[in-house]
Structures are given as C-alpha cells and as structure tokens.
Amino acid sequence: MPNTADILVETLIAWDVDVIFGLPGDGINGIMEGLRTRQDKIRFIQVRHEESAAFMACAYAKWTGKLGVCLATSGPGGTHLLTGLYDAKLDQAPVLAITGMQFHDLIETFTQQDVDLTRAFNDVAVFNVQVSDAAHMESVAGLACRSALAARGVAHISVASDVQEMSTGEAERSQRNRPGHSPNQWFEGSKRPDEAEIEKAAAILNDASKVAILAGRGALKARAELEMTADLLAAPIAKALLGKAVLPDDHSHATGGIGILGTLPSQEIMEECDALLIIGSTFPYIEYYPKKGQARCVQIDHDAQRIGLRCPVEAGLVGDAAVTLQLLNQKLQRKQDRDFLLKARQSMERWRMMMAEAEARDDIPLKPQRIVKAFGNRMPQDAVLVADSGQNTELAARHIDMKAGQAFAVSGTLASMACGLPYAIAAGIAFPGRPIFAVVGDGGLAMQLGEFSTAVRYKIPLTLLVIKNGRLNQIAWEQMMFLGNPEFACDLQPIDFAMAAEAMGGIGYSVSRPEEIEGVLDAAQNAEGPVIIEAVVDAYEPMMPPRMPGLYRKNMRNALPETKGKREIEANLSQEPLKTMMG
C-alpha cells in the first residue's frame, strides 16, 4: 500500500510538477525516499540553503507559469523558506512549499525543532495544512496544488516525519472521505472582463488626448495586443520593473522603466497625461503616478482585489490582459494627434544620449555603467537576464536593453537581496540550453554565495556580473536622500568573488579598468561552465532618481558634509548626466 509520502509525490507528478527545489533533512526522509524512487518522473534539485529553494521555486513559477515547488525539513529548514515564499506571495507566483515536522505525538512538547510551521506560514500562504495521515493527504495534496495555481500564491503542506511513512491501510479514514473524490485538475475562471466596463474604458481612452500606458508582468503574454493598443491611442509605454521584457527597450512606444530606477521620459508622461491605462501592474510607488485629478485611469488585472490599489480607477477590467486588450481594441478609435507620443520619443532620444555618455566614461575607478552596458551588449537573442536587489537593479534596468525573445525577472514587490543567483539557477533549470546572465551586487551575492556551487553542479550556463563597490550602495544613498543622514554601516568586508568562483569549481575573472572590459567579456563568453565576473567599481557612484525631488536635494546637502567620500561624491555629481538629474 502507498504511504503518505508516496501519495504526495504521485500527486505532484499528476499535477505536472517535474522539478522540486530543496535540501534533505531528517524531518523529510519519507518524502525524500518517495522522490528517490521516482527519479525518472520528477527531478530533485539540491540547494545549499532553503531560502534559495524558495527563491528558485518562485522564479521557476515566474519563468514557466507552472507550479513551483520547494521542500524543506522541520524547524529551521521550514522557517528558512519564508523570505522566498513572501517573494512569491507579493509577486503572485504559484508555489507549493512542503515541510517536515517532528514526530506527530511530540508536537508542542518542546522537542527538537518543535516549530509549528503551519502557524508560522499563516500570513504567507493561501492554503496551509498539517497532514494527519495518508487518507488526509489524498484529500489535500491536489487541493494545495489547485489553490496555489488558482490564487497565484503560496500553498503549504506540513507532514510529521512518522506520518510520511504511514500507509493508507494505517489511516483512519472517515466514512465521508471516499478515495479519489478530489480530482487532480483545476478549472480556470473567465478571462473576459465585464462588457459594460469595456465600454466605459473605451469611452475614457477615446476622449483623452494624452494617453500613457503602464505595463507590468501581467502584460508579458499580450505583446501583440499591447502594441495595437499603443498604436491606436498614440500612447507611450512605461514599463514597471517586472514588465521590463514586455517590449524591447528600443520599441518606438517604450519609454523605459518607471520610478527611482526608471527614466525621465517615463516620469514626464506620467506628469503630463490626461488618461492612464495600467496593464498587469501594481507598481507600488504611488508618487510616480499622475497627481490626483490630473488623469482618468483605466486598469486591467486578472485579480479584482488589485484594481485601484495605486490611483483612483474609473474603469476596472478584470480579466486576462491579452483577451481584454483584444476586446478593448475593437472599440478604440485611432488618434490622429500623435504629438504626445512624438514628444515622448524625442525625450527618449535625449535620455539615451545621456545614458550613452555615462556608459562611455573611461574614469578610474571604473564606472559601473560602463561594464553593465558592455555586459548587456553580449547577451544573445535568447538570453535570460536576472538582477538582484540594490544599485545593481538600477544598473540593469537602465543600462541593459532587452531585445525581443529575451526574458527578465527579479524579486519585485518584496525586493529581497540574495534573490539573483537563485533566480538565475532556476532559469537554467526552466530553460535548458538558454544562456543565463545575471547582474548582482557584492552585498546580495555574499548572502547566498554558496549557491554558485549549485550552478556548477547542475552545469547552469551562467555568466554572473557582480558589481563590487565594497558597500551597500543603495542603502547608503537612501540614508542620505530620504532622511538627510550621513551614510552609516554600509561598508562591506571585501570578498574575492573571482577566487571564490574558482574554489567552487567555476570560473572567475576580475576587471577594474575600462581597457580590460572587452578582453574579460571575451574570455567569459568563451568559457565553459558557470562564470563570475567581479567588476571592481567606483564606490561613490550615486544612485539617482530620474529627476531629483527638491526634498532629496535638500537632504543630500545636509548629509554630505559628514559623509565618507564627500569629495568623490561631489565630483561624481558634477558630471553629466548626474548633474542634469540633480536639477
């Protein structure tokens, strides 16, 4: 007779799960045996830390649209998953977390690793259950998969170590619990929005003279429909960070990113539009949206709960982005006045020239823009790009142009450091054969540096660029800009990342001068196996919003006199384009 662990693993296979990310432990020995005996049907990817397993499951779900699954042992194994699971929750990625527990009859007796993981996961999970026996697992395993997919969130199953090995014959099945009553399938709801809302949205957009579009990750599978909408409305398109790959960055309607990591043209269209169409995004920084009363807003989202989160919405279209845009496009009138779009294009030309100036500087210390631009230029048409959280995110967002056919992902709403390397490994598992590129910071990479050995183990075709400035640069600038305080406690003890890569069986290079860049990138491109390129860059290169608000300028002036590297910072701020962005 199958035991509880067998039922769980067979259910996952029935739900088309083909990979699980995790780390073995004695609290999940029964589940590990279920995976061992089914290696031909389901693959186990061993990580070095459970947080990485959750990040990988989240990223895998983002890359593929399928259910991501992570597995951890009892106690600390389970609690280590939480950061990656919150990443999935906030970015709406379907993930199933499976955890072990201590023996069922020792729960809440202060035994070893006695952590009530169902209680710990209450906030992060849309479905959260402690399994009592094999008959219970028959009922809940498929329901957990269905719940994660239907709610685009986290489901959690926790199983005591001895319960994992109990057979169906040992289960105390109730009379009402008939075997097989819960089928391993789910039924997706309607993808069509309300017809009256479509009419209302079309009227708003047709009546407006300056329509701006904000596109996020929810628009990734609606590119053709989005292009038609933008053409009909003569609308420039700003891209939230998670939507960076929605359109190529050189697209005639694209104005690049939005927010503190974004472009000045994107900020300008938000300041000047009289209507805003939001597609598949809940970009969280409200200060970058149109001011109250300035623009009428239409929003498309698959989740009704997310309509109107950031600005007042007059028409809310709840449905799939591609289906909704197809219906909306039928009712839109092509605008004859294209001046708003033309102005945005001209602004983008000026912005690109400004960025090109920053990317061409031959200064020593090496400017991070220079190496990041050159790195992005080496990405082939089918490349996958990952960024971590920090100044490296801004550098990737502004200085790497996405092309058609390329993919991008990052920890979005959670914005967690240490996500970059796990995301890159998950991309290599999700897309066998595609080249994987990652831009990370020295702070974030140090947190999960051991996972580079996981990339080596699974032969991930990874080229990872680490921006080594020896400090938590984004935090330092936020301390100065947001509150006017001198930066404090942001310096980092240096790590030789190139040497670390070699020590883990990979390949490491280091670059610190502009004339070294092309040679190092040539060598990395021709190398076999995962590569780390350590770029030693200017520690005092500012991280700037596209246009510095007056309060930020005032705070900077207050903070600079007591800030380490004052002279170097002032010299950097006097250079274009930073001088222009300072205002």
Coordinates of C-alpha atoms in Angstrom, one line a residue:
M1 CA 0.0 0.0 0.0
P2 CA 1.3 3.5 -0.8
N3 CA 2.3 5.6 2.2
T4 CA 1.6 9.3 2.8
A5 CA 4.9 10.4 1.1
D6 CA 4.1 8.3 -2.0
I7 CA 0.7 9.8 -2.3
L8 CA 2.2 13.3 -2.1
V9 CA 4.8 12.7 -4.8
E10 CA 2.4 10.9 -7.1
T11 CA 0.0 13.8 -6.8
L12 CA 2.7 16.2 -7.7
I13 CA 3.5 14.2 -10.8
A14 CA -0.2 14.1 -11.7
W15 CA -0.2 17.9 -11.5
D16 CA 2.7 18.1 -14.0
V17 CA 5.4 19.0 -11.5
D18 CA 8.7 17.9 -12.9
V19 CA 11.2 19.6 -10.6
I20 CA 11.4 20.3 -6.8
F21 CA 14.0 22.6 -5.2
G22 CA 15.1 21.6 -1.7
L23 CA 17.6 20.4 0.9
P24 CA 17.4 17.0 2.6
G25 CA 16.9 16.7 6.3
D26 CA 15.7 14.0 8.8
G27 CA 12.3 15.7 9.0
I28 CA 11.6 14.8 5.4
N29 CA 13.3 11.4 5.0
G30 CA 10.0 9.8 3.9
I31 CA 9.4 12.4 1.2
M32 CA 13.0 12.1 0.0
E33 CA 12.5 8.3 -0.4
G34 CA 9.4 9.0 -2.4
L35 CA 11.4 11.2 -4.7
R36 CA 14.3 8.8 -4.9
T37 CA 12.1 6.0 -6.2
R38 CA 10.6 8.3 -8.8
Q39 CA 13.7 10.0 -10.2
D40 CA 12.6 9.1 -13.7
K41 CA 9.4 11.2 -13.3
I42 CA 10.4 14.1 -11.0
R43 CA 13.7 15.8 -10.5
F44 CA 15.1 17.0 -7.2
I45 CA 17.4 20.0 -7.3
Q46 CA 19.6 20.1 -4.2
V47 CA 20.4 23.6 -2.9
R48 CA 22.7 24.9 -0.2
H49 CA 20.2 26.9 1.7
E50 CA 16.4 26.5 2.0
E51 CA 15.9 30.2 1.3
S52 CA 17.4 29.6 -2.1
A53 CA 15.0 26.7 -2.7
A54 CA 12.0 29.0 -2.1
F55 CA 13.5 31.7 -4.4
M56 CA 14.1 29.1 -7.1
A57 CA 10.5 27.8 -6.8
C58 CA 9.2 31.3 -7.1
A59 CA 11.4 32.1 -10.1
Y60 CA 10.6 28.8 -11.8
A61 CA 6.9 29.7 -11.5
K62 CA 7.6 33.1 -13.0
W63 CA 9.7 31.7 -15.8
T64 CA 7.3 28.9 -16.8
G65 CA 3.9 29.8 -15.5
K66 CA 3.8 26.3 -13.9
L67 CA 3.6 25.4 -10.2
G68 CA 7.0 25.9 -8.4
V69 CA 7.7 23.5 -5.6
C70 CA 10.2 23.7 -2.7
L71 CA 10.9 21.2 0.1
A72 CA 12.5 21.7 3.5
T73 CA 12.9 19.8 6.7
S74 CA 11.3 20.6 10.0
G75 CA 12.0 23.6 12.3
P76 CA 14.7 25.9 10.8
G77 CA 14.5 24.3 7.4
G78 CA 10.9 25.4 7.1
T79 CA 11.5 28.9 8.6
H80 CA 14.4 29.4 6.1
L81 CA 11.8 29.2 3.3
L82 CA 9.8 32.2 4.4
T83 CA 11.7 35.0 2.6
G84 CA 11.4 33.3 -0.8
L85 CA 7.8 32.4 -0.1
Y86 CA 7.0 36.1 0.6
D87 CA 8.6 36.9 -2.7
A88 CA 6.1 34.5 -4.4
K89 CA 3.2 35.9 -2.4
L90 CA 3.9 39.5 -3.3
D91 CA 4.6 38.8 -6.9
Q92 CA 1.7 36.4 -7.3
A93 CA 3.7 33.3 -8.3
P94 CA 2.1 29.9 -7.7
V95 CA 4.3 28.0 -5.3
L96 CA 3.8 24.9 -3.1
A97 CA 6.0 24.6 0.0
I98 CA 6.4 21.2 1.6
T99 CA 7.9 21.0 5.1
G100 CA 8.5 18.2 7.6
M101 CA 7.7 18.2 11.2
Q102 CA 8.8 16.3 14.3
F103 CA 7.0 13.1 15.3
H104 CA 3.3 13.6 15.4
D105 CA 2.9 12.7 19.1
L106 CA 5.7 15.0 20.2
I107 CA 4.3 18.2 18.7
E108 CA 4.2 21.1 21.2
T109 CA 6.3 19.2 23.7
F110 CA 9.4 21.3 23.3
T111 CA 11.2 18.6 21.4
Q112 CA 13.9 19.2 19.0
Q113 CA 12.9 21.5 16.1
D114 CA 9.5 21.9 17.6
V115 CA 8.2 24.7 15.4
D116 CA 4.6 24.9 14.4
L117 CA 5.2 25.7 10.7
T118 CA 1.5 25.9 9.8
R119 CA 1.2 28.7 12.4
A120 CA 4.5 30.3 11.1
F121 CA 3.2 30.2 7.5
N122 CA -0.3 31.6 8.2
D123 CA 0.4 35.0 6.7
V124 CA 2.3 33.9 3.6
A125 CA 0.0 31.0 2.5
V126 CA -3.4 31.0 0.8
F127 CA -3.7 27.3 1.7
N128 CA -2.0 25.9 4.8
V129 CA -2.4 22.4 6.3
Q130 CA -0.8 19.9 8.6
V131 CA -1.4 16.4 7.3
S132 CA -2.7 13.9 9.7
D133 CA -2.4 10.6 7.8
A134 CA -2.4 9.1 4.3
A135 CA -6.1 9.4 3.8
H136 CA -5.9 13.1 4.6
M137 CA -3.0 13.5 2.2
E138 CA -5.2 12.0 -0.6
S139 CA -7.6 14.9 0.0
V140 CA -5.3 17.8 0.5
A141 CA -2.3 17.3 -1.8
G142 CA -4.2 18.1 -5.0
L143 CA -6.1 20.8 -3.3
A144 CA -2.8 22.5 -2.3
C145 CA -1.7 22.5 -5.9
R146 CA -5.0 23.8 -7.1
S147 CA -5.0 26.6 -4.5
A148 CA -1.6 27.8 -5.4
L149 CA -2.4 27.9 -9.1
A150 CA -5.9 29.4 -8.7
A151 CA -4.9 32.1 -6.2
R152 CA -1.4 32.7 -7.8
G153 CA 0.1 32.4 -4.3
V154 CA 1.7 30.1 -1.8
A155 CA 0.3 26.8 -0.6
H156 CA 1.9 24.9 2.3
I157 CA 1.7 21.3 3.3
S158 CA 3.4 20.2 6.5
V159 CA 3.8 16.5 7.4
A160 CA 5.2 14.9 10.5
S161 CA 8.2 12.7 9.8
D162 CA 6.5 9.5 11.0
V163 CA 3.2 10.3 9.2
Q164 CA 5.1 10.4 5.9
E165 CA 5.7 6.7 6.2
M166 CA 2.2 5.7 7.3
S167 CA 0.4 3.6 4.7
T168 CA -3.2 4.1 3.5
G169 CA -4.0 0.9 5.4
E170 CA -3.0 2.5 8.7
A171 CA -5.1 5.6 8.0
E172 CA -8.3 6.1 10.0
R173 CA -10.4 7.1 7.0
S174 CA -13.8 8.6 7.9
Q175 CA -16.9 7.3 6.1
R176 CA -17.3 10.6 4.3
N177 CA -13.8 10.6 2.9
R178 CA -14.2 8.5 -0.2
P179 CA -10.9 7.7 -2.1
G180 CA -10.5 9.7 -5.3
H181 CA -13.2 12.3 -4.5
S182 CA -10.7 15.2 -5.2
P183 CA -9.6 15.2 -8.8
N184 CA -6.1 16.4 -9.8
Q185 CA -7.3 19.2 -12.0
W186 CA -8.5 22.8 -11.7
F187 CA -10.8 24.9 -13.7
E188 CA -9.7 28.5 -14.5
G189 CA -12.3 31.2 -14.3
S190 CA -13.4 33.6 -17.0
K191 CA -10.7 35.6 -18.8
R192 CA -13.2 38.1 -20.1
P193 CA -14.0 41.4 -18.3
D194 CA -17.4 42.8 -17.9
E195 CA -18.8 44.3 -21.2
A196 CA -20.0 47.4 -19.6
E197 CA -16.6 48.1 -18.1
I198 CA -15.0 47.7 -21.6
E199 CA -17.4 50.3 -23.0
K200 CA -16.6 52.7 -20.1
A201 CA -12.9 52.1 -20.6
A202 CA -13.1 52.7 -24.3
A203 CA -15.0 56.0 -23.8
I204 CA -12.4 57.3 -21.4
L205 CA -9.5 56.4 -23.6
N206 CA -11.1 57.7 -26.8
D207 CA -12.0 61.0 -25.1
A208 CA -8.4 61.6 -23.8
S209 CA -5.8 63.5 -25.8
K210 CA -2.7 62.3 -24.0
V211 CA -2.8 58.6 -23.0
A212 CA 0.0 57.0 -21.2
I213 CA 0.3 53.2 -20.6
L214 CA 2.0 51.5 -17.6
A215 CA 2.7 47.8 -18.4
G216 CA 3.8 45.2 -15.9
R217 CA 4.4 41.5 -15.7
G218 CA 0.7 40.8 -16.3
A219 CA 1.2 42.0 -19.9
L220 CA 4.1 39.7 -20.8
K221 CA 1.9 37.4 -22.9
A222 CA 0.0 40.2 -24.5
R223 CA 2.7 41.9 -26.5
A224 CA 0.9 42.0 -29.9
E225 CA -2.4 43.2 -28.3
L226 CA -0.4 45.9 -26.3
E227 CA 1.3 47.1 -29.5
M228 CA -2.0 47.5 -31.2
T229 CA -3.5 49.4 -28.2
A230 CA -0.5 51.8 -28.1
D231 CA -0.7 52.4 -31.8
L232 CA -4.4 53.2 -31.7
L233 CA -4.0 55.5 -28.7
A234 CA -0.7 57.1 -29.8
A235 CA 0.4 56.2 -26.3
P236 CA 3.9 55.9 -24.9
I237 CA 4.5 52.9 -22.7
A238 CA 6.3 53.0 -19.4
K239 CA 7.4 49.6 -18.0
A240 CA 7.3 48.5 -14.4
L241 CA 10.5 46.6 -13.5
L242 CA 8.7 43.2 -13.6
G243 CA 7.5 44.1 -17.1
K244 CA 10.9 45.0 -18.5
A245 CA 10.6 42.2 -21.1
V246 CA 7.1 43.2 -22.2
L247 CA 8.5 45.2 -25.1
P248 CA 12.0 45.6 -26.4
D249 CA 13.7 48.6 -24.9
D250 CA 14.2 50.1 -28.4
H251 CA 10.5 49.9 -29.3
S252 CA 9.1 53.1 -30.7
H253 CA 6.5 53.3 -27.9
A254 CA 8.7 52.3 -25.0
T255 CA 9.9 55.0 -22.5
G256 CA 11.8 52.5 -20.3
G257 CA 11.3 51.9 -16.6
I258 CA 9.4 53.9 -14.1
G259 CA 10.2 55.1 -10.6
I260 CA 13.5 55.7 -8.8
L261 CA 15.1 53.1 -11.1
G262 CA 13.4 54.5 -14.2
T263 CA 13.8 57.0 -16.9
L264 CA 13.0 60.7 -17.1
P265 CA 10.6 60.2 -20.2
S266 CA 8.5 57.7 -18.2
Q267 CA 8.2 60.3 -15.4
E268 CA 7.3 63.0 -17.8
I269 CA 4.5 61.1 -19.5
M270 CA 3.0 60.4 -16.0
E271 CA 3.2 64.1 -15.2
E272 CA 1.6 65.2 -18.5
C273 CA -1.0 62.5 -19.4
D274 CA -4.8 63.1 -19.1
A275 CA -5.5 59.3 -19.1
L276 CA -3.6 56.3 -17.8
L277 CA -4.1 52.7 -18.9
I278 CA -2.5 50.3 -16.4
I279 CA -2.0 46.7 -17.7
G280 CA -1.0 43.9 -15.4
S281 CA 0.9 46.1 -12.9
T282 CA 0.5 47.3 -9.3
F283 CA 3.8 49.2 -9.3
P284 CA 3.9 50.3 -5.7
Y285 CA 5.5 53.8 -5.7
I286 CA 2.4 56.0 -5.7
E287 CA 4.4 59.2 -6.0
Y288 CA 5.3 58.3 -9.6
Y289 CA 1.6 58.1 -10.8
P290 CA -0.3 61.1 -12.1
K291 CA -1.4 63.6 -9.5
K292 CA -4.9 63.3 -8.1
G293 CA -7.4 64.8 -10.6
Q294 CA -4.9 65.0 -13.4
A295 CA -5.7 61.8 -15.4
R296 CA -8.6 59.4 -15.7
C297 CA -7.4 55.9 -15.0
V298 CA -8.3 52.5 -16.6
Q299 CA -6.8 49.3 -15.2
I300 CA -6.6 45.7 -16.5
D301 CA -5.8 43.0 -14.0
H302 CA -6.7 39.3 -13.6
D303 CA -7.3 40.0 -9.9
A304 CA -10.2 42.2 -8.9
Q305 CA -8.6 42.9 -5.5
R306 CA -5.8 44.7 -7.2
I307 CA -7.9 47.1 -9.2
G308 CA -7.4 50.7 -7.9
L309 CA -4.6 50.0 -5.4
R310 CA -2.4 52.9 -6.5
C311 CA -4.6 55.5 -8.1
P312 CA -8.4 56.1 -8.5
V313 CA -9.8 53.9 -11.3
E314 CA -12.9 54.8 -13.3
A315 CA -13.0 51.6 -15.3
G316 CA -11.7 48.3 -13.9
L317 CA -11.3 45.4 -16.4
V318 CA -10.9 42.1 -14.5
G319 CA -9.6 39.5 -16.9
D320 CA -6.6 38.2 -18.9
A321 CA -4.5 41.0 -20.4
A322 CA -4.4 39.6 -23.9
V323 CA -8.1 38.8 -24.1
T324 CA -9.1 42.1 -22.5
L325 CA -7.0 44.2 -24.9
Q326 CA -8.4 42.3 -27.9
L327 CA -11.9 43.3 -26.8
L328 CA -10.9 46.8 -25.9
N329 CA -9.0 47.4 -29.2
Q330 CA -12.2 46.7 -31.1
K331 CA -13.8 49.8 -29.5
L332 CA -10.8 52.2 -29.6
Q333 CA -10.6 55.0 -32.2
R334 CA -7.2 55.6 -33.8
K335 CA -6.0 59.0 -32.6
Q336 CA -4.9 61.4 -35.3
D337 CA -3.0 63.7 -32.9
R338 CA 0.3 61.9 -32.3
D339 CA 2.2 64.8 -30.6
F340 CA 2.2 63.3 -27.1
L341 CA 3.9 60.2 -28.4
L342 CA 6.3 62.2 -30.6
K343 CA 7.3 64.3 -27.6
A344 CA 8.0 61.1 -25.6
R345 CA 10.1 59.7 -28.4
Q346 CA 12.2 62.9 -28.6
S347 CA 12.6 62.8 -24.8
M348 CA 13.8 59.1 -25.1
E349 CA 16.4 60.1 -27.7
R350 CA 17.8 62.7 -25.3
W351 CA 17.7 60.2 -22.4
R352 CA 19.6 57.6 -24.4
M353 CA 22.2 60.1 -25.3
M354 CA 22.6 61.0 -21.7
M355 CA 22.9 57.3 -20.7
A356 CA 25.4 56.7 -23.5
E357 CA 27.6 59.5 -22.1
A358 CA 27.6 57.8 -18.7
E359 CA 28.3 54.4 -20.3
A360 CA 31.3 55.7 -22.3
R361 CA 33.3 57.2 -19.4
D362 CA 36.9 56.0 -19.1
D363 CA 37.3 57.0 -15.5
I364 CA 39.2 55.1 -12.9
P365 CA 37.8 53.8 -10.6
L366 CA 35.7 52.0 -13.1
K367 CA 32.2 53.3 -13.6
P368 CA 29.6 50.6 -13.1
Q369 CA 27.5 51.9 -16.1
R370 CA 30.4 51.1 -18.4
I371 CA 30.7 47.4 -17.5
V372 CA 27.0 46.8 -17.2
K373 CA 26.3 48.2 -20.7
A374 CA 29.1 46.1 -22.2
F375 CA 27.8 43.1 -20.4
G376 CA 24.3 43.6 -21.7
N377 CA 25.6 44.0 -25.2
R378 CA 26.9 40.5 -25.1
M379 CA 23.5 38.9 -24.4
P380 CA 22.3 36.8 -27.3
Q381 CA 18.8 36.9 -28.7
D382 CA 17.6 34.0 -26.4
A383 CA 19.3 35.2 -23.3
V384 CA 17.7 35.3 -19.9
L385 CA 18.5 38.2 -17.6
V386 CA 18.3 38.3 -13.8
A387 CA 19.0 41.1 -11.4
D388 CA 19.4 41.2 -7.6
S389 CA 18.1 44.0 -5.4
G390 CA 20.2 47.1 -4.9
Q391 CA 22.1 49.5 -7.1
N392 CA 22.7 46.6 -9.4
T393 CA 18.9 46.6 -10.1
E394 CA 19.1 50.2 -11.3
L395 CA 22.1 49.5 -13.4
A396 CA 20.4 46.5 -15.1
A397 CA 17.1 48.4 -15.6
R398 CA 18.7 51.5 -17.2
H399 CA 21.8 50.2 -19.0
I400 CA 20.8 46.8 -20.4
D401 CA 18.3 46.9 -23.3
M402 CA 16.0 44.0 -23.6
K403 CA 15.5 42.6 -27.1
A404 CA 12.6 40.6 -28.5
G405 CA 13.0 36.9 -27.4
Q406 CA 14.8 37.7 -24.2
A407 CA 13.4 37.2 -20.7
F408 CA 13.9 39.0 -17.4
A409 CA 12.9 38.5 -13.8
V410 CA 13.7 39.9 -10.3
S411 CA 12.3 39.9 -6.8
G412 CA 9.7 42.6 -7.5
T413 CA 7.5 43.8 -4.7
L414 CA 9.5 42.1 -1.9
A415 CA 12.8 43.5 -3.5
S416 CA 14.8 41.0 -1.5
M417 CA 18.6 40.9 -1.6
A418 CA 20.1 37.5 -2.4
C419 CA 17.5 36.6 -5.0
G420 CA 19.7 37.0 -8.1
L421 CA 21.8 33.8 -8.0
P422 CA 18.8 31.5 -7.1
Y423 CA 16.7 33.2 -9.8
A424 CA 19.5 32.5 -12.3
I425 CA 19.8 28.9 -11.3
A426 CA 16.0 28.4 -11.6
A427 CA 16.2 30.0 -15.1
G428 CA 18.8 27.4 -16.1
I429 CA 16.6 24.6 -14.9
A430 CA 13.5 26.1 -16.5
F431 CA 15.1 26.8 -19.9
P432 CA 17.8 24.1 -20.6
G433 CA 20.3 25.4 -23.2
R434 CA 19.4 29.1 -22.9
P435 CA 22.3 31.4 -21.8
I436 CA 21.7 32.9 -18.4
F437 CA 23.0 36.3 -17.4
A438 CA 22.8 37.9 -14.0
V439 CA 23.8 41.3 -12.6
V440 CA 24.2 41.3 -8.8
G441 CA 25.8 43.3 -6.0
D442 CA 28.6 42.3 -3.7
G443 CA 26.2 42.6 -0.7
G444 CA 23.4 40.3 -2.1
L445 CA 25.8 37.8 -3.7
A446 CA 27.7 37.3 -0.4
M447 CA 24.4 36.3 1.3
Q448 CA 24.0 33.2 -0.9
L449 CA 27.4 32.8 -2.4
G450 CA 27.4 29.0 -1.7
E451 CA 24.7 28.6 -4.3
F452 CA 27.3 29.2 -7.1
S453 CA 28.4 25.6 -6.4
T454 CA 24.8 24.6 -7.2
A455 CA 25.2 26.3 -10.6
V456 CA 28.4 24.4 -11.1
R457 CA 26.8 21.1 -10.0
Y458 CA 23.9 21.4 -12.5
K459 CA 26.0 22.9 -15.2
I460 CA 24.0 26.1 -15.5
P461 CA 25.3 28.2 -18.5
L462 CA 25.5 31.2 -16.2
T463 CA 27.5 34.4 -16.6
L464 CA 27.2 36.4 -13.5
L465 CA 28.5 40.0 -13.2
V466 CA 29.0 41.2 -9.6
I467 CA 29.2 44.9 -9.0
K468 CA 31.9 45.1 -6.3
N469 CA 31.9 48.6 -4.8
G470 CA 32.5 47.4 -1.2
R471 CA 29.3 48.8 0.3
L472 CA 25.6 48.6 0.4
N473 CA 25.4 51.5 -2.1
Q474 CA 21.6 51.8 -2.5
I475 CA 21.1 51.8 1.3
A476 CA 23.8 54.5 1.7
W477 CA 22.1 56.7 -0.9
E478 CA 18.7 56.2 0.7
Q479 CA 20.1 57.1 4.1
M480 CA 21.3 60.4 2.6
M481 CA 18.4 61.2 0.2
F482 CA 15.4 60.1 2.2
L483 CA 16.3 61.5 5.7
G484 CA 19.3 63.7 5.2
N485 CA 21.5 61.4 7.4
P486 CA 25.2 60.6 6.6
E487 CA 25.6 57.0 5.4
F488 CA 26.3 54.6 8.2
A489 CA 27.3 50.9 8.5
C490 CA 27.1 50.3 4.7
D491 CA 30.8 49.4 4.2
L492 CA 31.4 45.7 3.4
Q493 CA 34.4 43.5 4.2
P494 CA 35.8 42.6 0.7
I495 CA 35.5 39.1 -0.8
D496 CA 37.4 37.9 -3.8
F497 CA 34.5 36.6 -5.8
A498 CA 36.6 35.5 -8.8
M499 CA 38.7 33.4 -6.4
A500 CA 35.5 32.0 -4.7
A501 CA 34.1 31.0 -8.1
E502 CA 37.3 29.0 -8.9
A503 CA 37.2 27.4 -5.4
M504 CA 33.7 26.1 -6.1
G505 CA 34.7 24.6 -9.5
G506 CA 33.6 27.5 -11.7
I507 CA 35.5 30.2 -13.5
G508 CA 36.3 33.6 -12.1
Y509 CA 37.5 36.9 -13.7
S510 CA 38.2 40.3 -12.3
V511 CA 38.0 43.7 -14.0
S512 CA 38.8 47.1 -12.6
R513 CA 39.9 49.2 -15.6
P514 CA 37.9 50.2 -18.7
E515 CA 40.5 48.8 -21.1
E516 CA 40.1 45.4 -19.5
I517 CA 36.4 45.1 -20.1
E518 CA 36.3 43.6 -23.6
G519 CA 39.0 41.1 -23.0
V520 CA 37.4 39.8 -19.9
L521 CA 34.0 39.6 -21.5
D522 CA 35.5 37.7 -24.5
A523 CA 37.1 35.2 -22.1
A524 CA 33.8 34.8 -20.2
Q525 CA 31.9 34.3 -23.4
N526 CA 34.2 31.5 -24.5
A527 CA 34.4 29.8 -21.1
E528 CA 32.6 26.6 -20.4
G529 CA 30.7 26.4 -17.1
P530 CA 29.3 29.0 -14.7
V531 CA 31.4 32.2 -14.6
I532 CA 31.6 35.1 -12.1
I533 CA 33.0 38.4 -13.4
E534 CA 34.0 40.6 -10.5
A535 CA 33.8 44.2 -11.5
V536 CA 35.6 46.5 -9.0
V537 CA 33.8 49.8 -9.5
D538 CA 33.6 53.3 -8.1
A539 CA 32.3 53.0 -4.5
Y540 CA 30.9 56.6 -4.6
E541 CA 28.9 56.4 -7.9
P542 CA 25.4 57.8 -6.9
M543 CA 22.2 56.0 -7.4
M544 CA 19.9 58.7 -8.7
P545 CA 16.2 59.0 -9.4
P546 CA 15.5 60.3 -13.0
R547 CA 14.8 63.7 -11.5
M548 CA 15.9 64.6 -8.0
P549 CA 12.9 65.9 -5.9
G550 CA 13.6 69.1 -4.0
L551 CA 13.4 67.4 -0.6
Y552 CA 16.0 64.8 -1.7
R553 CA 18.4 67.6 -2.9
K554 CA 18.0 69.4 0.5
N555 CA 18.6 66.1 2.3
M556 CA 21.7 65.4 0.2
R557 CA 23.2 68.8 1.1
N558 CA 22.6 68.2 4.8
A559 CA 24.1 64.7 4.7
L560 CA 27.2 65.3 2.5
P561 CA 29.4 67.2 4.9
E562 CA 29.6 64.3 7.3
T563 CA 29.5 61.5 4.7
K564 CA 32.5 59.3 3.9
G565 CA 33.8 60.0 0.4
K566 CA 32.3 63.5 0.3
R567 CA 34.9 64.8 -2.2
E568 CA 34.4 61.8 -4.6
I569 CA 30.6 62.1 -4.4
E570 CA 30.7 65.8 -5.2
A571 CA 33.0 65.1 -8.2
N572 CA 30.6 62.4 -9.5
L573 CA 27.6 64.7 -9.0
S574 CA 29.2 67.4 -11.1
Q575 CA 29.4 65.1 -14.1
E576 CA 26.7 64.7 -16.8
P577 CA 24.2 63.0 -16.7
L578 CA 24.1 63.1 -12.9
K579 CA 24.3 66.9 -12.9
T580 CA 21.2 67.0 -15.1
M581 CA 19.3 64.5 -12.9
M582 CA 20.1 66.6 -9.8
G583 CA 18.3 69.5 -11.5

